Coordinates of C-alpha atoms in Angstrom, one line a residue:
X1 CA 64.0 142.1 114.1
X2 CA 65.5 142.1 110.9
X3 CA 64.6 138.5 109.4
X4 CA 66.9 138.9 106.6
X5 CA 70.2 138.2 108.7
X6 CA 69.0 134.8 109.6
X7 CA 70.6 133.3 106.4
X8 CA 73.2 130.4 106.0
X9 CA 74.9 129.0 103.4
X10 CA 75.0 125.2 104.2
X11 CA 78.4 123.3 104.1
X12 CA 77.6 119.9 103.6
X13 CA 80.5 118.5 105.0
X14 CA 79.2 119.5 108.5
X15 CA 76.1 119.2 110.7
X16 CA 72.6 121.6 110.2
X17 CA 72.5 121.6 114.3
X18 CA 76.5 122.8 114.0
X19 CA 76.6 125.5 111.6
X20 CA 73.2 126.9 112.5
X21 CA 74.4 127.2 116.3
X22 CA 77.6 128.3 115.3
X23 CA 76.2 131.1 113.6
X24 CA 73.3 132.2 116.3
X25 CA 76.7 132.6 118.5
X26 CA 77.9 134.6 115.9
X27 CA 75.5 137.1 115.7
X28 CA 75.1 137.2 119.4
X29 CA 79.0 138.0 119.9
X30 CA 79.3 140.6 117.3
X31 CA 76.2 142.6 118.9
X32 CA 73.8 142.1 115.5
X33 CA 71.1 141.0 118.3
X34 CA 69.1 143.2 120.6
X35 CA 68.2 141.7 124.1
X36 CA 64.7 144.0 123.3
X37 CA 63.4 141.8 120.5
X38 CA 62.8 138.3 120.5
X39 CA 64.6 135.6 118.7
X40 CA 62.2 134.2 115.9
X41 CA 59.6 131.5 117.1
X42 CA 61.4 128.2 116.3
X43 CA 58.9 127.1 114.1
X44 CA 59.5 130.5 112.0
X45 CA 63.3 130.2 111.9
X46 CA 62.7 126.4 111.3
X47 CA 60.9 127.7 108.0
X48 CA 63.2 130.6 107.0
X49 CA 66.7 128.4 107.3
X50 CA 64.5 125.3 105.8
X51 CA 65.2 122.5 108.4
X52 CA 62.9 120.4 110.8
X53 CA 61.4 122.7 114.0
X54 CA 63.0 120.1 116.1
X55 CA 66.3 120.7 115.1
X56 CA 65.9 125.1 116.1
X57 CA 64.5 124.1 119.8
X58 CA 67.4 121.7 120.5
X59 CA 69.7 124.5 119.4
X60 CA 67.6 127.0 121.2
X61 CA 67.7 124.8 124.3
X62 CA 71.5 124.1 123.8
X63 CA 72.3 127.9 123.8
X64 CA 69.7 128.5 127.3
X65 CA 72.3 125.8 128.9
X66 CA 75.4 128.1 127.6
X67 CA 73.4 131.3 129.2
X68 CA 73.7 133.1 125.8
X69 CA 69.8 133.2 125.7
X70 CA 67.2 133.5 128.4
X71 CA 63.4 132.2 128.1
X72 CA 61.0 134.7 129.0
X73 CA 57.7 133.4 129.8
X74 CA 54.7 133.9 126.9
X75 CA 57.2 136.2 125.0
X76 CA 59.9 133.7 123.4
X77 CA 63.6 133.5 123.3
X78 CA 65.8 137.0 124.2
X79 CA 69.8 137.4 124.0
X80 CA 71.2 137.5 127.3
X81 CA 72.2 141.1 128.7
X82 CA 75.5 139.2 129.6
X83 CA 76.7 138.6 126.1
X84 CA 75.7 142.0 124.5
X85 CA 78.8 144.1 123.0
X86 CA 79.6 146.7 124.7
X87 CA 78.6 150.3 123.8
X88 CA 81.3 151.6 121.2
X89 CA 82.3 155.2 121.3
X90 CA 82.1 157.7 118.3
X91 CA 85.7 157.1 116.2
X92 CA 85.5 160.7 115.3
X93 CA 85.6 161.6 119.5
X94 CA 88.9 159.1 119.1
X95 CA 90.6 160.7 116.3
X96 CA 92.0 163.2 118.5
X97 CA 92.8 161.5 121.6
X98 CA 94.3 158.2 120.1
X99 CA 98.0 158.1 118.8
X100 CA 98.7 154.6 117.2
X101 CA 101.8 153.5 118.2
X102 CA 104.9 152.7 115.3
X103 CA 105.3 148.8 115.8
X104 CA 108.2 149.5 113.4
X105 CA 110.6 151.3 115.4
X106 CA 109.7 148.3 118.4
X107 CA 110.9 145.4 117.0
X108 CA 113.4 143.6 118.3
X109 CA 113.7 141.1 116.0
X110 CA 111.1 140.8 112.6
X111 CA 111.1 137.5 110.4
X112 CA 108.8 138.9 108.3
X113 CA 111.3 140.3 106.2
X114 CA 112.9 137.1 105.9
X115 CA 112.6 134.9 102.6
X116 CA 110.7 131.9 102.7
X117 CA 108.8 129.2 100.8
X118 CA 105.5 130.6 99.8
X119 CA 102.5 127.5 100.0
X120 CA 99.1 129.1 98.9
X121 CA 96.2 128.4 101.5
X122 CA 94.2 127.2 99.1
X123 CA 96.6 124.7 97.7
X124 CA 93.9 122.1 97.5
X125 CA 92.2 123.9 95.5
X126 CA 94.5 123.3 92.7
X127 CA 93.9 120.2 90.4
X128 CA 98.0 119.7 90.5
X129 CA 99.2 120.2 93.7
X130 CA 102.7 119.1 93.4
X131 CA 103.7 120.7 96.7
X132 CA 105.7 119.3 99.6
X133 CA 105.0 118.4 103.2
X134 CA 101.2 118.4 102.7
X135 CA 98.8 114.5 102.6
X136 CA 96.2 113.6 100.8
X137 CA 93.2 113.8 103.0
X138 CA 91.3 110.9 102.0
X139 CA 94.2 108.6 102.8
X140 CA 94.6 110.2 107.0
X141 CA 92.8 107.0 108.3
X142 CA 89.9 109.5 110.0
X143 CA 87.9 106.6 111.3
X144 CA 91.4 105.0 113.5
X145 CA 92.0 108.7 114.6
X146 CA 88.1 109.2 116.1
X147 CA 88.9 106.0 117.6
X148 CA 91.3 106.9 119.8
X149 CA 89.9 110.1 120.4
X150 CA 87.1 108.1 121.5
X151 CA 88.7 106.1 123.9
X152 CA 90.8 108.9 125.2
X153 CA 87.4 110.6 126.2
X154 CA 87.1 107.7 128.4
X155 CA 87.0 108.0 132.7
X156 CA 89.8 105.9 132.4
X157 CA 91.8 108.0 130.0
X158 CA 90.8 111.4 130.2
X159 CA 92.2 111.9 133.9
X160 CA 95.6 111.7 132.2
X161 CA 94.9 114.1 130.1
X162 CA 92.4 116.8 131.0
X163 CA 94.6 118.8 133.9
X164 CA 97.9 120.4 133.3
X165 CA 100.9 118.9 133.2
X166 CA 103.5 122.0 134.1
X167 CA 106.0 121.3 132.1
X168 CA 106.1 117.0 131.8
X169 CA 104.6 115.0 128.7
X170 CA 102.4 112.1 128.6
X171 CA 104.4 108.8 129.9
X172 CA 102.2 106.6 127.5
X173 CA 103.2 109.1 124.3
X174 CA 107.3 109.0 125.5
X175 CA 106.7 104.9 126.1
X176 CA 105.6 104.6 123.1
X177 CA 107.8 107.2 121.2
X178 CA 111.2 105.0 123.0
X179 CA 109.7 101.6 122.3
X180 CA 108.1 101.7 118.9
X181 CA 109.7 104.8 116.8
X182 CA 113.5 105.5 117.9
X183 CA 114.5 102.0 117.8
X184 CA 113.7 101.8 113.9
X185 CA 116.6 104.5 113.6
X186 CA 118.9 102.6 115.6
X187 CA 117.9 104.6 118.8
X188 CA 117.6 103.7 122.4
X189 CA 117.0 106.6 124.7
X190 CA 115.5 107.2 128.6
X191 CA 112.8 108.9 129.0
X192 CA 114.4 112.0 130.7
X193 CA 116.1 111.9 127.2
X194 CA 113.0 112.5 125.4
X195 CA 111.1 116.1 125.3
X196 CA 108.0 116.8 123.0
X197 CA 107.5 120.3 120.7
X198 CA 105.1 121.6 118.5
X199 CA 107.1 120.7 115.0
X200 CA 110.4 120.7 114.1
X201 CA 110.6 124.4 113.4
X202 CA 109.4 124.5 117.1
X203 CA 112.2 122.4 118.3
X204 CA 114.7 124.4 116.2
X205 CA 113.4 127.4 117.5
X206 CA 113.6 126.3 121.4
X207 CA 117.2 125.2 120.1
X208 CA 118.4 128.3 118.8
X209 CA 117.2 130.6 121.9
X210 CA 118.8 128.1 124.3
X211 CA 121.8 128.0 122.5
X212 CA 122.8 131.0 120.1
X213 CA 124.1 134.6 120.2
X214 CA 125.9 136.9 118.0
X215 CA 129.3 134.3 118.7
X216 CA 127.6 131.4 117.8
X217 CA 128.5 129.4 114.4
X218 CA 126.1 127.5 112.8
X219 CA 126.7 125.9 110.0
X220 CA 123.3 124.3 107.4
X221 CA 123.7 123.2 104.1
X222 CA 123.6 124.8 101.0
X223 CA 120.9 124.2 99.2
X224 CA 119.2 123.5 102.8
X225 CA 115.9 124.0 104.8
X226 CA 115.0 127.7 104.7
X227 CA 113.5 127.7 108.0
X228 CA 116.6 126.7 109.4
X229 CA 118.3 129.5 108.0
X230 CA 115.6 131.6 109.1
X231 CA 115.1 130.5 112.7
X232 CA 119.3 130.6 113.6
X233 CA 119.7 134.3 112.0
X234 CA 117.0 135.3 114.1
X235 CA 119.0 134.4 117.5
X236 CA 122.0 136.7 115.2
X237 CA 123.9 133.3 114.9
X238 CA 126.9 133.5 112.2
X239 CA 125.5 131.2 109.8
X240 CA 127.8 129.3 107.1
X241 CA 126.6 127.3 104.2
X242 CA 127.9 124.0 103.0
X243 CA 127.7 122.3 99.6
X244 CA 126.0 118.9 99.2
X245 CA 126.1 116.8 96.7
X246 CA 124.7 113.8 95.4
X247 CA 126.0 111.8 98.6
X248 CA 124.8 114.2 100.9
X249 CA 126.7 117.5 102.8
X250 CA 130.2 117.6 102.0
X251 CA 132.6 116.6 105.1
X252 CA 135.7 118.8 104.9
X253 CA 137.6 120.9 106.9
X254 CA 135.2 124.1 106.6
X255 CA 133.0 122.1 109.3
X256 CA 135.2 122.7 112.0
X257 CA 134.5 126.2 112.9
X258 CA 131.3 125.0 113.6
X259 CA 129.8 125.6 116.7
X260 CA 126.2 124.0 115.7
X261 CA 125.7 121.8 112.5
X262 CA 122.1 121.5 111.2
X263 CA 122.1 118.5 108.9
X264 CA 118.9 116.4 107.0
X265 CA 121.0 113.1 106.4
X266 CA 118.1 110.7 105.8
X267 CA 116.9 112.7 102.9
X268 CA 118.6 116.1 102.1
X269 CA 116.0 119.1 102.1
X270 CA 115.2 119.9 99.1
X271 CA 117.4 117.3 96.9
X272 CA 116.3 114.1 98.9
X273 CA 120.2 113.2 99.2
X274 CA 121.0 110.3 101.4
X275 CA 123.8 111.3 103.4
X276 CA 126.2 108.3 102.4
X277 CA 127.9 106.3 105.7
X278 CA 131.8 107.1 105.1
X279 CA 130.4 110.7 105.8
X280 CA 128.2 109.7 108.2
X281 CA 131.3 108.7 110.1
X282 CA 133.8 111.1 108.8
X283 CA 131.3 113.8 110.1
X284 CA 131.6 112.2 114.0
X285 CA 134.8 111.7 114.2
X286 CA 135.1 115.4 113.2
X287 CA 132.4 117.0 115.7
X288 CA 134.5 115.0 118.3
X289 CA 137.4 116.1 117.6
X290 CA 136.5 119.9 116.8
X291 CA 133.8 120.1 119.6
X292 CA 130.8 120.8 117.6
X293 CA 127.5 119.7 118.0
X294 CA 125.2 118.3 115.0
X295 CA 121.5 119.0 114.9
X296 CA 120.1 116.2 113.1
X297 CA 116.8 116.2 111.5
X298 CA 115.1 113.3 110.6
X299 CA 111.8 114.6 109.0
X300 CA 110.9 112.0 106.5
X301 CA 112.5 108.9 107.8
X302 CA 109.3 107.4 109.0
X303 CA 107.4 107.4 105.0
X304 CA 111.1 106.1 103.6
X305 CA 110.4 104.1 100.9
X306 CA 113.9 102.9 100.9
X307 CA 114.5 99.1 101.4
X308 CA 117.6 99.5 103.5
X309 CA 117.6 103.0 105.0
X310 CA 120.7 103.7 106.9
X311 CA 120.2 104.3 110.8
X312 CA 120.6 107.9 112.0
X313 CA 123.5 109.8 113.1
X314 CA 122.1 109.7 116.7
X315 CA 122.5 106.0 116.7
X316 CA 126.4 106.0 115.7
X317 CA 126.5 108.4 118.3
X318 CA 128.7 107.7 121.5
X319 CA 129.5 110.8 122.6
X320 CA 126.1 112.3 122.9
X321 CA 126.9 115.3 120.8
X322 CA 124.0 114.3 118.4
X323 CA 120.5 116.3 119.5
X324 CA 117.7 114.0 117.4
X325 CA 114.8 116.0 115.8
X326 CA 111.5 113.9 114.6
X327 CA 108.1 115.0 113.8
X328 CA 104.7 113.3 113.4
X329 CA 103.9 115.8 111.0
X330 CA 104.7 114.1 107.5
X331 CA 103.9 110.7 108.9
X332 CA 100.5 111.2 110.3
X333 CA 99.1 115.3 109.7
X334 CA 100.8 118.2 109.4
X335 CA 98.1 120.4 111.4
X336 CA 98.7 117.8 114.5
X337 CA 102.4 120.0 115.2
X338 CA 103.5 117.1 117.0
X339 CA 107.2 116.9 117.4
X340 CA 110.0 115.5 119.7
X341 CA 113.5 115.7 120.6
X342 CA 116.2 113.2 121.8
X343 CA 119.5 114.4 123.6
X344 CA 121.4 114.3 125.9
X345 CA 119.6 114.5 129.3
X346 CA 121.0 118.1 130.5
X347 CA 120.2 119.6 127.6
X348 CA 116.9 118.4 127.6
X349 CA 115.8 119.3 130.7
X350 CA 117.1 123.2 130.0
X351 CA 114.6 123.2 126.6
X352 CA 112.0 121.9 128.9
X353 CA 112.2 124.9 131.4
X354 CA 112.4 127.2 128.4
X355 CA 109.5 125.2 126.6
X356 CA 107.5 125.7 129.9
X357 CA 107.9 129.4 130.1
X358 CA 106.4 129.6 126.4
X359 CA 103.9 127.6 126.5
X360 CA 104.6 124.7 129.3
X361 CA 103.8 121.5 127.2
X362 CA 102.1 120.6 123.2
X363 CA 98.6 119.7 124.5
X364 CA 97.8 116.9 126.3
X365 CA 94.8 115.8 125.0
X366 CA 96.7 115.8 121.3
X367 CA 99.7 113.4 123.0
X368 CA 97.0 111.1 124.6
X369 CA 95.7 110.7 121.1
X370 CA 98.5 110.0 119.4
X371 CA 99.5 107.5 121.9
X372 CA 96.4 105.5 121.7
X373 CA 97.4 105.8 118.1
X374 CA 100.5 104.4 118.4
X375 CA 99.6 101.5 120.9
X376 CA 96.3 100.3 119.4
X377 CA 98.6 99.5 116.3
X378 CA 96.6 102.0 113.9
X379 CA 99.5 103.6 113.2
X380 CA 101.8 100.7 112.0
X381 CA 98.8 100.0 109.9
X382 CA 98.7 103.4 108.3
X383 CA 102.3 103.8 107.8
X384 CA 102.3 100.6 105.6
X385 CA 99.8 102.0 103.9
X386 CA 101.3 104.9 103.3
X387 CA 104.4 103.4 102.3
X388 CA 102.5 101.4 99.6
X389 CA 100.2 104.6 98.0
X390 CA 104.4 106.8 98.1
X391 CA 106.1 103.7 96.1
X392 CA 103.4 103.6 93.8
X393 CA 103.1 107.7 93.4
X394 CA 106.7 108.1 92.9
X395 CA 106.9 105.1 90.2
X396 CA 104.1 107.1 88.3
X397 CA 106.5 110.3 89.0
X398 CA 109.2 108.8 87.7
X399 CA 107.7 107.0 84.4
X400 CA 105.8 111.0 83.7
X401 CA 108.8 113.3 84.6
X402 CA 111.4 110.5 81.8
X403 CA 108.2 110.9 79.4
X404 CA 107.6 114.8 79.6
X405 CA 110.0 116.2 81.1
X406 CA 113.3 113.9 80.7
X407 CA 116.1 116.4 80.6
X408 CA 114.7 117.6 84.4
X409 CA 116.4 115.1 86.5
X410 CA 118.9 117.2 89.0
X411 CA 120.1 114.6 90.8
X412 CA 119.7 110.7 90.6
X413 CA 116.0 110.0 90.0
X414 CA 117.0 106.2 90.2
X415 CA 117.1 106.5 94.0
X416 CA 114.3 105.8 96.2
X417 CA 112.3 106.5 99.5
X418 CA 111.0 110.4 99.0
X419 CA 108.3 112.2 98.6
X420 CA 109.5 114.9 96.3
X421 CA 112.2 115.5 92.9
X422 CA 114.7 117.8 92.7
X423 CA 114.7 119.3 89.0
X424 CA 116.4 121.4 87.0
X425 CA 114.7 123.3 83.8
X426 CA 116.5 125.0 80.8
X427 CA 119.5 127.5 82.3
X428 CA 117.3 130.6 80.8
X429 CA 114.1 129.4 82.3
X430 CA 113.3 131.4 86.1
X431 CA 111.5 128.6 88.2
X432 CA 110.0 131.6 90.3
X433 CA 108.1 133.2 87.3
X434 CA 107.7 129.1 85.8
X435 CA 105.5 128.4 89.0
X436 CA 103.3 131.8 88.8
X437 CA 102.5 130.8 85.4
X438 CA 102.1 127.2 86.5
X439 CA 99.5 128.0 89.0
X440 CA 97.2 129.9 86.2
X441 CA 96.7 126.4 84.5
X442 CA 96.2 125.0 88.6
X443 CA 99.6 123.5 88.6
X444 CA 101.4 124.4 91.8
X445 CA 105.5 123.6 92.1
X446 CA 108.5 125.0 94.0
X447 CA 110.7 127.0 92.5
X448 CA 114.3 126.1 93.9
X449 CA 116.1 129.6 94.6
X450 CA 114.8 129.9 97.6
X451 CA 116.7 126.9 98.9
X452 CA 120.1 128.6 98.2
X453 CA 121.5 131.0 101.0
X454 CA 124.7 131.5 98.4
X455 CA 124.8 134.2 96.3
X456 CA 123.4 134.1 92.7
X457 CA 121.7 130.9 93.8
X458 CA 120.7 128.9 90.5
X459 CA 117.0 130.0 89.2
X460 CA 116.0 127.4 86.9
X461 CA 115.8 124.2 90.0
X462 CA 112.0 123.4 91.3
X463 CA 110.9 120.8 93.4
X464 CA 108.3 118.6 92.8
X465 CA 106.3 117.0 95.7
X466 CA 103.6 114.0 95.5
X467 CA 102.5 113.0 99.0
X468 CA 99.2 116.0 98.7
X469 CA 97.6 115.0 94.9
X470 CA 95.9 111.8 93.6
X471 CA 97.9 109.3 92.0
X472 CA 95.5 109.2 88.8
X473 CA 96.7 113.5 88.9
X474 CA 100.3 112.6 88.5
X475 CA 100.6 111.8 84.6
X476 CA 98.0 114.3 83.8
X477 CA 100.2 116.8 86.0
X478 CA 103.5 116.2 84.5
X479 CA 102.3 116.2 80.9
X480 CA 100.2 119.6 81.5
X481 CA 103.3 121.3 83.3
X482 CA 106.2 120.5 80.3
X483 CA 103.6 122.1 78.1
X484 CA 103.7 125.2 80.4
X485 CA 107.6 125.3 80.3
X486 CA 107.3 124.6 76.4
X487 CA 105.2 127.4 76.1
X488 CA 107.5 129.2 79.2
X489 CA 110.7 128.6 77.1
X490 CA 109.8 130.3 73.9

C-alpha cells in the first residue's frame, strides 16, 4: 500500500480522532483503498500521522462498528468489499455511446441570469469586512447554543424531535415564537396563524408560487431588496418599483394597482429608512380600500437599536391583509435558515401544503434547539448583548465615516437602530469598480446599483455593514477605505 496517502494537514480548531476518521472515510469512498492490502498496523499509522497509538485503534474500532472495515484474524485491518467503488468503465468506450443532454434549451425558469448581491465565501478572510447580514463569530454565545443542544439530546426531548413531523412544527418553537417574539411588534397571533420556513427568501419564495402568475402586480420599493425582485419575476409577476425616501416608501396613488406590496418598514433595505406612522397608516387604509395585500418584512427588528421602535404593520392590522415575515437569521446565525410567517389562518395552511410537498417542514431537531433557546432565557440574554456590541459599533461608525469620509452620508446618519450606512461617494466615482479595488487592500463594501431596479440606477451609493468585523476594525477600516477612494477619485 502506498504509505504516502496517509497524510493530513491538521486543523486545530477540530479533534485528531475527527479529522483523521473523517479522512480514512474518505479514502475508502473514493476507491484509493484495496480490500487486498491491509490498512497500516495502528502502531505504524500512529507513527506516520504523529499521534498516540491509542487514538488509530479507537478510530479503527469506531469504523469496524460502521462496517467500513473488517478484522481479519493475524492479518490486520481490510476495507470492506461493501464500500469499494464500483468498477468504472473506459471514457473512451463512452465517448461514442453518451450524448450529454443541453440543460439550456430545458429550463423553465433560470435565476442565474438574474443580478444579485455578490458576498465573497471567504469574506472573513478580509481584515474589513464591512458587509451586511453576516455576525461576528466570537460574539454567537456557542457555549448557550451546545446547551440546548445538549438538553435537546435528552429522552425527554429528543422524542419531539427525532421522527417526522409531515408537514406541522414544533408546538414548543410556535409557543415560544407567539409568547416571547411577536408580542414585542405589537403582535398577537394563534398558532394555526404561525408557519415556519427556511429564511425569508424561503418564505418569499413559498409566497410567490402560491400566489403569482403572469397577471399578478407586485409592487417593491425602489431602491429595495434584490432578492425580492428576483424571487417575484421568477413566478413572471409584473413587478413595479416605488421610490422611498427618507421617511420610508412613498404612499401615493401608484400603489393601487397593486396586487402584492413587498415593503421593509422597520428598516428600509438598503437605506435603513424607518417607514414613518402617517404612512404606516396612509398605506392600510389604502390596501383596504384598493384590495391589495402587503408583504411585510421585518428582518432586523429584533437587533433595533432604536429606543422607541414603532410596532409593525401587522399589528395596526385589522383586516388581516398583512402576511408578517421574521427571521432568526440576523438575530441569532445566518447558517441556522430559520424563519417564520404570520397570516391569516387560510393562507397559512395553503403555504403549509405547498411547504410540505418541497420539503415538508425546516428540521426539527434545529426548531427544538432554538426553542430551548428561547425558553431557557439564553436568547434574551444574547440579544441584549447584542444590542450593546451594535450601539457601540455604529457610534464608532458614525465618529470614523464624519472623520474620513464626511461628505458620504446618503441619508440621515443621526438616526439609529441599524446595522449598516447607506452612502453616497463623488457623482464620477463607480461604487462597483470602488469595491474591486477596495477588496485588493482587504476592505470589502457594497456597491449600491445593484439595489435599483430603475433604469440608470445611481453608481456612486455603497453600503456599509458592521454587525461581521471587530469593533477595534472599524476606525482602522474607514480611515484605510477614504484613502482608497482618494486614490480611486484621481
Amino acid at each position: 500500500m502506498n504509505e504516502h496517502i496517509f497524510h493530513i494537514e491538521f486543523d486545530s480548531g477540530r479533534t485528531l480522532q475527527e479529522q483523521i476518521r473523517e479522512y480514512l472515510v474518505n479514502l475508502i469512498l473514493s476507491g484509493k483503498l484495496s480490500s487486498n492490502d491491509p490498512l497500516p498496523s495502528s502502531r505504524n499509522l500512529s507513527q506516520m500521522l504523529g499521534v498516540s497509538r491509542n487514538t488509530i485503534i479507537l478510530i479503527y474500532e469506531s469504523l469496524v462498528d460502521s462496517g467500513y472495515i473488517e478484522s481479519r484474524s493475524r492479518r490486520g485491518y481490510f476495507v470492506s468489499d461493501n464500500f469499494l467503488k464500483p468498477e468504472v468503465l473506459e471514457s473512451q468506450n463512452l465517448e461514442d455511446s453518451v450524448f450529454l443532454p443541453d440543460w439550456s434549451s430545458r429550463f423553465i425558469r433560470q435565476s442565474s441570469n438574474k443580478r444579485n448581491i455578490v458576498k465573497p465565501s471567504n469574506w472573513q478572510d478580509f481584515e474589513y469586512p464591512f458587509i451586511y447580514g453576516q455576525i461576528q463569530k466570537d460574539v454567537f454565545p456557542i457555549d448557550l447554543w451546545r446547551d440546548s443542544v445538549r438538553k435537546s439530546m435528552s429522552g425527554h426531548w429528543n422524542k419531539y424531535w427525532i421522527n417526522d413531523m409531515v408537514d406541522s412544527d414544533d408546538p414548543m418553537l410556535i409557543d415560544q415564537i407567539r409568547t416571547r417574539i411577536l408580542p414585542r411588534r405589537g403582535i398577537y397571533a394563534e398558532p394555526q396563524e404561525i408557519l415556519f420556513t427556511l429564511g425569508t427568501q424561503n418564505s418569499l419564495y413559498l409566497l410567490a408560487n402560491l400566489l403569482c402568475n403572469n397577471r399578478s402586480n407586485v409592487t417593491i420599493e425602489d431602491p429595495g431588496f434584490r432578492d425580492a425582485v428576483n424571487i417575484f419575476s421568477l413566478f413572471d409577476s409584473n413587478i413595479h418599483y416605488q421610490p422611498v425616501d427618507s421617511s420610508g416608501i412613498l404612499v401615493d396613488d401608484n400603489l393601487k394597482k397593486s396586487d402584492y406590496l413587498y415593503i421593509t418598514p422597520s428598516s428600509q433595505v438598503p437605506t435603513g429608512a424607518e417607514l414613518i406612522e402617517e404612512r404606516r397608516h396612509a398605506l392600510l387604509k389604502m390596501a383596504d380600500e384598493n384590495d391589495f395585500i402587503i408583504i411585510e418584512d421585518d428582518y432586523d427588528s429584533e437587533i433595533s437599536t432604536r429606543e422607541n421602535p414603532l410596532p409593525s404593520l401587522k399589528a395596526l392590522d385589522k383586516s388581516n391583509r398583512v402576511i408578517y415575515i421574521g427571521s432568526m437569521s440576523k438575530s441569532i446565525s445566518p447558517g441556522l435558515r430559520m424563519g417564520y410567517m404570520v397570516a391569516d389562518e387560510q393562507l397559512i395552511k395553503e403555504v403549509r401544503s405547498l411547504r410540505k410537498l418541497m420539503y415538508r417542514h425546516p428540521p426539527m431537531n434545529n426548531q427544538r434547539y432554538l426553542a430551548l433557546f428561547l425558553s431557557l432565557g439564553h436568547y434574551d440574554a444574547y440579544l441584549k448583548k447584542l444590542r450593546v456590541i451594535y450601539s457601540k459599533k455604529e457610534s464608532v461608525m458614525i465618529e470614523s465615516i464624519d472623520k474620513y469620509l464626511p461628505e458620504s452620508f446618503a441619508g440621515d446618519h443621526s438616526r439609529k437602530g441599524v446595522t449598516s450606512f447607506w452612502l453616497t461617494a463623488n457623482e464620477n466615482v463607480c461604487t462597483e469598480e470602488l469595491s474591486q479595488e477596495a477588496a485588493k487592500n482587504s476592505i470589502l463594501i457594497e456597491p449600491g446599483a445593484v439595489h435599483f431596479s430603475t433604469p440608470n440606477p445611481p453608481s456612486h451609493l455603497f453600503r456599509l455593514g458592521f454587525s461581521a468585523i471587530d469593533m477595534n476594525k472599524i476606525e482602522p477600516g474607514i480611515k484605510a477605505l477614504s484613502k482608497v477612494i482618494d486614490q480611486f477619485g484621481k
